[in-house]
Amino acid sequence: MALSIKNRKIAVVGVGAVGASTAFALAVSGLATELALVDVHKAKAEGEAMDLAHAAAFIKPIQIYAGNFEDCRDAGIIIFTAGAGQKPGETRMDLLKTNYRILKDCLTQMALTDENILIIASNPLDVLTYAALKATGLSPERVFGSGTVLDSSRFRHILSEHCGVAPRNVHATVVGEHGDSEVMLWSLADIAGTRIDHFCELVGVPPIKREEVDKQVRNAGYEIISRKGATYYAVSLAIKRICESVIRDENTILSVSGLVDGHYGIDGCCLSLPSIVNSRGRGYPLELPLAAEEEAALRRSAEVLRKAIASLNL
């Protein structure tokens, strides 16, 4: 059952660059009827809310305001973007201890129930998703991260540029950690039902240099941060797309991050796998037939995440 009109309330916790961009994307989308912006710096949340609310004449009716943690309790979706941002030269894992403390402090003030869906977008995303799942005690389908939805879009963009087709016609997925150990699923990548390499032959473009594309996708965030200090536009649209699938009960397959329980022999962590997303949250992840080297890389990615989780002593 899709979220009812009264539950089309979304709370964004943390209104830094990612949170504010997400709020803008949601306001323009018309998905929500109510948008609460929550931040420890109340004046910042108030300023962002005022700025967005002044667009009332240009968007569909929506109530936008600066709220507090109590405003999360009756929200259909809570998007968590709070925490320290990645600086040039830092990895996502470098943010772990700081952002875990922020996450834990915020969650203790929310008192969430299984009426809420919690989407984690702060880094290191997969580890914080697992920590949020443990801290809230919510069912695994109600707590998940934005995962590699953005990474998969980056993968599709690069392939579409090379092949000269629209990104929407490229089916390509990134799985595992939203980070350095993520895995590009080349064995399942296709255009119009045709394997990528064969498609290149059909349309007369040069073969794809897989290692080069892999590096571009994996390092995309670092490259953007080195130039402009942060990434926020594309991830905000990725989050909007996830919310769209939840609110409209779409059953869309998205590579969100959530608990894995025996998939590919992996457990004890959250990572991204293609999963059906609908009004109940993240459905059971799909176990697709991977190439042997991809499955091995996915297990290595899981091990990276398990080690990071162990460091938190959850």
Short mmCIF file of C-alpha atoms in Angstrom, two decimals:
data_model
loop_
_atom_site.label_atom_id
_atom_site.label_comp_id
_atom_site.label_asym_id
_atom_site.label_seq_id
_atom_site.Cartn_x
_atom_site.Cartn_y
_atom_site.Cartn_z
CA MET A 1 0.00 0.00 0.00
CA ALA A 2 1.41 3.39 -0.97
CA LEU A 3 1.97 6.09 1.61
CA SER A 4 -1.25 7.99 2.18
CA ILE A 5 -1.44 11.74 1.61
CA LYS A 6 -1.10 12.42 5.34
CA ASN A 7 2.19 10.52 5.40
CA ARG A 8 3.76 12.36 2.50
CA LYS A 9 5.80 14.25 5.04
CA ILE A 10 9.57 14.12 4.64
CA ALA A 11 12.10 15.25 7.23
CA VAL A 12 15.66 16.10 6.19
CA VAL A 13 18.11 15.89 9.10
CA GLY A 14 21.19 17.96 8.40
CA VAL A 15 20.93 20.88 5.99
CA GLY A 16 24.47 21.26 4.81
CA ALA A 17 25.19 21.09 1.09
CA VAL A 18 23.68 17.62 0.61
CA GLY A 19 20.69 18.20 2.88
CA ALA A 20 19.82 21.59 1.40
CA SER A 21 20.17 20.28 -2.16
CA THR A 22 17.98 17.31 -1.27
CA ALA A 23 15.36 19.62 0.21
CA PHE A 24 15.41 21.68 -3.00
CA ALA A 25 15.05 18.58 -5.19
CA LEU A 26 12.13 17.34 -3.08
CA ALA A 27 10.40 20.73 -3.04
CA VAL A 28 10.58 21.00 -6.83
CA SER A 29 9.49 17.37 -7.35
CA GLY A 30 6.05 17.79 -5.80
CA LEU A 31 6.40 14.45 -4.01
CA ALA A 32 5.88 15.73 -0.48
CA THR A 33 3.14 17.81 1.08
CA GLU A 34 5.28 18.70 4.11
CA LEU A 35 9.05 19.16 4.39
CA ALA A 36 10.70 19.59 7.78
CA LEU A 37 14.34 20.72 7.85
CA VAL A 38 16.19 19.74 11.01
CA ASP A 39 19.67 20.90 11.98
CA VAL A 40 21.54 21.57 15.21
CA HIS A 41 22.21 25.02 13.75
CA LYS A 42 18.60 26.16 13.87
CA ALA A 43 19.25 29.45 12.09
CA LYS A 44 20.69 27.56 9.09
CA ALA A 45 17.59 25.37 8.90
CA GLU A 46 15.37 28.45 9.20
CA GLY A 47 17.22 30.22 6.42
CA GLU A 48 17.01 27.23 4.07
CA ALA A 49 13.32 26.77 4.85
CA MET A 50 12.57 30.44 4.21
CA ASP A 51 14.47 30.40 0.92
CA LEU A 52 12.60 27.31 -0.30
CA ALA A 53 9.23 28.51 0.95
CA HIS A 54 9.58 31.71 -1.06
CA ALA A 55 9.31 29.58 -4.21
CA ALA A 56 5.68 28.77 -3.33
CA ALA A 57 4.36 30.47 -6.45
CA PHE A 58 6.48 28.24 -8.69
CA ILE A 59 6.00 24.76 -7.20
CA LYS A 60 3.17 22.50 -6.06
CA PRO A 61 1.66 23.21 -2.64
CA ILE A 62 4.00 22.15 0.16
CA GLN A 63 4.58 23.23 3.74
CA ILE A 64 8.27 23.87 4.34
CA TYR A 65 9.64 24.78 7.76
CA ALA A 66 12.57 24.46 10.15
CA GLY A 67 11.71 21.71 12.60
CA ASN A 68 13.22 19.68 15.41
CA PHE A 69 13.76 16.01 16.11
CA GLU A 70 10.16 15.58 17.29
CA ASP A 71 9.05 16.49 13.77
CA CYS A 72 10.69 13.28 12.53
CA ARG A 73 8.36 11.01 14.46
CA ASP A 74 5.34 11.42 12.19
CA ALA A 75 7.33 11.71 8.95
CA GLY A 76 6.82 9.00 6.36
CA ILE A 77 10.46 9.34 5.34
CA ILE A 78 13.44 10.69 7.28
CA ILE A 79 16.55 11.46 5.25
CA PHE A 80 19.72 11.60 7.34
CA THR A 81 22.44 13.77 5.78
CA ALA A 82 23.99 15.19 8.97
CA GLY A 83 27.70 14.91 9.68
CA ALA A 84 31.12 16.10 8.65
CA GLY A 85 31.67 16.41 4.93
CA GLN A 86 34.52 14.79 3.03
CA LYS A 87 37.49 17.10 2.47
CA PRO A 88 40.05 16.89 -0.32
CA GLY A 89 42.39 13.98 0.40
CA GLU A 90 39.98 12.27 2.79
CA THR A 91 38.26 8.95 2.19
CA ARG A 92 34.68 8.32 3.26
CA MET A 93 35.96 5.98 5.99
CA ASP A 94 37.98 8.83 7.51
CA LEU A 95 34.66 10.32 8.63
CA LEU A 96 33.53 7.23 10.52
CA LYS A 97 34.08 8.05 14.19
CA THR A 98 32.87 11.65 13.92
CA ASN A 99 29.77 10.87 11.92
CA TYR A 100 28.88 7.83 14.01
CA ARG A 101 28.77 10.03 17.12
CA ILE A 102 26.54 12.53 15.32
CA LEU A 103 24.25 9.77 14.03
CA LYS A 104 23.90 8.16 17.45
CA ASP A 105 23.16 11.47 19.15
CA CYS A 106 20.49 12.37 16.59
CA LEU A 107 18.78 8.97 16.64
CA THR A 108 18.40 9.03 20.43
CA GLN A 109 16.28 12.17 20.02
CA MET A 110 14.00 10.82 17.28
CA ALA A 111 12.26 7.81 18.88
CA LEU A 112 11.43 6.27 15.51
CA THR A 113 8.99 3.43 14.88
CA ASP A 114 8.20 1.10 11.98
CA GLU A 115 5.85 3.81 10.72
CA ASN A 116 8.98 5.66 9.56
CA ILE A 117 11.41 4.92 6.76
CA LEU A 118 14.95 6.07 7.53
CA ILE A 119 17.29 6.72 4.59
CA ILE A 120 20.96 7.27 5.42
CA ALA A 121 22.97 9.51 3.11
CA SER A 122 25.91 10.45 5.36
CA ASN A 123 29.33 8.85 4.92
CA PRO A 124 30.65 6.26 5.38
CA LEU A 125 27.18 5.37 4.23
CA ASP A 126 27.11 1.57 4.56
CA VAL A 127 28.63 1.48 8.04
CA LEU A 128 26.31 4.22 9.29
CA THR A 129 23.32 2.40 7.78
CA TYR A 130 24.25 -0.71 9.77
CA ALA A 131 24.76 1.41 12.92
CA ALA A 132 21.37 3.08 12.43
CA LEU A 133 19.70 -0.30 12.00
CA LYS A 134 21.20 -1.50 15.28
CA ALA A 135 20.49 1.73 17.16
CA THR A 136 16.84 2.07 16.13
CA GLY A 137 15.81 -1.59 16.25
CA LEU A 138 13.63 -0.98 13.19
CA SER A 139 13.02 -3.75 10.68
CA PRO A 140 15.72 -3.98 7.97
CA GLU A 141 13.32 -2.93 5.23
CA ARG A 142 12.70 0.40 7.01
CA VAL A 143 16.37 1.44 7.37
CA PHE A 144 18.55 1.66 4.31
CA GLY A 145 21.09 3.93 2.66
CA SER A 146 21.18 5.74 -0.66
CA GLY A 147 23.92 3.24 -1.45
CA THR A 148 25.34 3.05 -4.96
CA VAL A 149 22.33 4.60 -6.69
CA LEU A 150 24.56 7.59 -7.50
CA ASP A 151 27.57 5.40 -8.39
CA SER A 152 25.40 3.40 -10.78
CA SER A 153 24.25 6.63 -12.43
CA ARG A 154 27.88 7.69 -12.84
CA PHE A 155 28.64 4.29 -14.41
CA ARG A 156 25.70 4.64 -16.82
CA HIS A 157 26.67 8.22 -17.70
CA ILE A 158 30.22 7.27 -18.65
CA LEU A 159 29.05 4.28 -20.70
CA SER A 160 26.39 6.37 -22.44
CA GLU A 161 28.97 9.01 -23.40
CA HIS A 162 31.21 6.36 -24.91
CA CYS A 163 28.43 4.51 -26.74
CA GLY A 164 26.48 7.57 -27.88
CA VAL A 165 23.13 6.60 -26.36
CA ALA A 166 20.89 8.07 -23.69
CA PRO A 167 21.88 7.11 -20.11
CA ARG A 168 18.38 5.74 -19.55
CA ASN A 169 19.05 3.11 -22.21
CA VAL A 170 22.13 1.86 -20.38
CA HIS A 171 21.58 -0.83 -17.74
CA ALA A 172 24.63 -0.98 -15.51
CA THR A 173 24.95 -1.36 -11.76
CA VAL A 174 27.53 -0.76 -9.05
CA VAL A 175 27.30 -2.92 -5.92
CA GLY A 176 29.08 -3.27 -2.59
CA GLU A 177 30.43 -0.36 -0.59
CA HIS A 178 29.59 3.19 -1.54
CA GLY A 179 33.30 3.84 -1.53
CA ASP A 180 36.69 2.64 -2.62
CA SER A 181 35.85 -1.08 -2.70
CA GLU A 182 32.69 -0.76 -4.81
CA VAL A 183 32.22 -3.21 -7.68
CA MET A 184 31.15 -2.44 -11.25
CA LEU A 185 29.04 -5.30 -12.63
CA TRP A 186 30.40 -5.48 -16.15
CA SER A 187 29.01 -8.96 -16.71
CA LEU A 188 25.43 -7.64 -16.46
CA ALA A 189 25.88 -4.29 -18.22
CA ASP A 190 23.86 -3.95 -21.41
CA ILE A 191 22.21 -1.58 -23.88
CA ALA A 192 18.94 -2.69 -25.48
CA GLY A 193 19.54 -6.21 -24.22
CA THR A 194 22.97 -6.33 -25.85
CA ARG A 195 26.22 -6.74 -23.92
CA ILE A 196 28.22 -3.52 -23.84
CA ASP A 197 31.20 -4.86 -25.80
CA HIS A 198 28.96 -6.27 -28.52
CA PHE A 199 27.00 -3.02 -28.69
CA CYS A 200 30.25 -1.12 -29.32
CA GLU A 201 30.94 -3.44 -32.26
CA LEU A 202 27.42 -2.96 -33.63
CA VAL A 203 27.58 0.84 -33.64
CA GLY A 204 31.25 1.08 -34.62
CA VAL A 205 32.72 2.71 -31.53
CA PRO A 206 36.06 1.70 -29.98
CA PRO A 207 36.08 -1.02 -27.30
CA ILE A 208 35.59 0.26 -23.78
CA LYS A 209 38.67 0.44 -21.58
CA ARG A 210 37.17 -1.14 -18.50
CA GLU A 211 39.96 -0.27 -16.07
CA GLU A 212 39.75 3.37 -17.09
CA VAL A 213 35.97 3.50 -16.65
CA ASP A 214 36.24 1.66 -13.34
CA LYS A 215 38.70 4.28 -12.10
CA GLN A 216 36.49 7.14 -13.30
CA VAL A 217 33.45 5.81 -11.46
CA ARG A 218 35.33 4.94 -8.28
CA ASN A 219 37.14 8.27 -8.09
CA ALA A 220 34.31 10.53 -9.29
CA GLY A 221 33.57 11.89 -5.83
CA TYR A 222 37.24 12.66 -5.14
CA GLU A 223 37.59 14.45 -8.47
CA ILE A 224 34.57 16.66 -7.78
CA ILE A 225 35.65 17.42 -4.21
CA SER A 226 39.13 18.41 -5.38
CA ARG A 227 37.57 20.94 -7.74
CA LYS A 228 34.57 22.39 -5.86
CA GLY A 229 34.94 21.11 -2.30
CA ALA A 230 31.88 18.85 -2.11
CA THR A 231 29.40 16.78 -4.09
CA TYR A 232 25.70 17.38 -3.62
CA TYR A 233 23.61 17.90 -6.78
CA ALA A 234 23.69 14.36 -8.16
CA VAL A 235 23.33 12.67 -4.78
CA SER A 236 20.34 14.86 -3.94
CA LEU A 237 18.62 13.68 -7.13
CA ALA A 238 19.51 10.09 -6.30
CA ILE A 239 17.83 10.52 -2.91
CA LYS A 240 14.81 12.14 -4.57
CA ARG A 241 14.55 9.16 -6.90
CA ILE A 242 14.53 6.77 -3.95
CA CYS A 243 11.82 8.81 -2.20
CA GLU A 244 9.80 8.79 -5.42
CA SER A 245 9.83 5.00 -5.50
CA VAL A 246 8.73 4.85 -1.85
CA ILE A 247 5.96 7.44 -2.07
CA ARG A 248 4.58 6.14 -5.37
CA ASP A 249 4.98 2.49 -4.34
CA GLU A 250 6.80 1.88 -7.61
CA ASN A 251 8.61 -1.40 -6.92
CA THR A 252 11.62 0.10 -8.66
CA ILE A 253 14.88 -1.83 -8.57
CA LEU A 254 17.55 0.44 -7.08
CA SER A 255 21.00 -0.35 -5.69
CA VAL A 256 20.30 0.93 -2.19
CA SER A 257 22.36 -0.16 0.81
CA GLY A 258 20.85 -2.44 3.42
CA LEU A 259 21.38 -5.50 5.55
CA VAL A 260 22.65 -8.57 3.75
CA ASP A 261 21.88 -11.93 5.28
CA GLY A 262 23.62 -14.74 3.48
CA HIS A 263 23.58 -13.22 -0.01
CA TYR A 264 26.69 -14.38 -1.88
CA GLY A 265 27.86 -15.87 1.42
CA ILE A 266 27.92 -12.41 3.06
CA ASP A 267 26.40 -11.33 6.38
CA GLY A 268 27.04 -8.94 9.25
CA CYS A 269 27.04 -5.72 7.25
CA CYS A 270 25.05 -3.38 5.04
CA LEU A 271 26.03 -2.88 1.43
CA SER A 272 24.40 -2.15 -1.90
CA LEU A 273 22.65 -4.76 -3.98
CA PRO A 274 19.82 -4.27 -6.48
CA SER A 275 16.66 -4.26 -4.38
CA ILE A 276 12.97 -3.61 -4.94
CA VAL A 277 12.04 -0.28 -3.32
CA ASN A 278 8.41 0.52 -2.55
CA SER A 279 6.20 2.02 0.17
CA ARG A 280 7.35 -0.65 2.63
CA GLY A 281 10.96 0.39 2.11
CA ARG A 282 13.79 -1.76 0.80
CA GLY A 283 12.62 -5.18 -0.20
CA TYR A 284 14.66 -8.35 -0.20
CA PRO A 285 17.84 -7.79 -2.27
CA LEU A 286 18.16 -9.65 -5.54
CA GLU A 287 20.91 -12.27 -5.83
CA LEU A 288 21.91 -11.95 -9.47
CA PRO A 289 24.28 -14.27 -11.35
CA LEU A 290 27.64 -12.51 -11.10
CA ALA A 291 30.94 -13.34 -12.75
CA ALA A 292 33.30 -15.16 -10.39
CA GLU A 293 35.66 -12.19 -10.13
CA GLU A 294 32.76 -9.83 -9.37
CA GLU A 295 31.47 -12.06 -6.59
CA ALA A 296 34.96 -12.28 -5.11
CA ALA A 297 35.30 -8.49 -5.26
CA LEU A 298 31.90 -8.11 -3.57
CA ARG A 299 33.04 -10.34 -0.72
CA ARG A 300 36.20 -8.26 -0.33
CA SER A 301 34.07 -5.14 -0.20
CA ALA A 302 31.94 -6.71 2.52
CA GLU A 303 35.06 -7.52 4.51
CA VAL A 304 36.15 -3.88 4.37
CA LEU A 305 32.76 -2.90 5.78
CA ARG A 306 32.74 -5.58 8.47
CA LYS A 307 36.11 -4.39 9.74
CA ALA A 308 34.85 -0.81 9.93
CA ILE A 309 31.71 -1.96 11.76
CA ALA A 310 33.83 -3.95 14.22
CA SER A 311 35.78 -0.78 15.07
CA LEU A 312 32.57 0.77 16.43
CA ASN A 313 31.97 -2.03 18.96
CA LEU A 314 28.23 -1.99 18.27
#
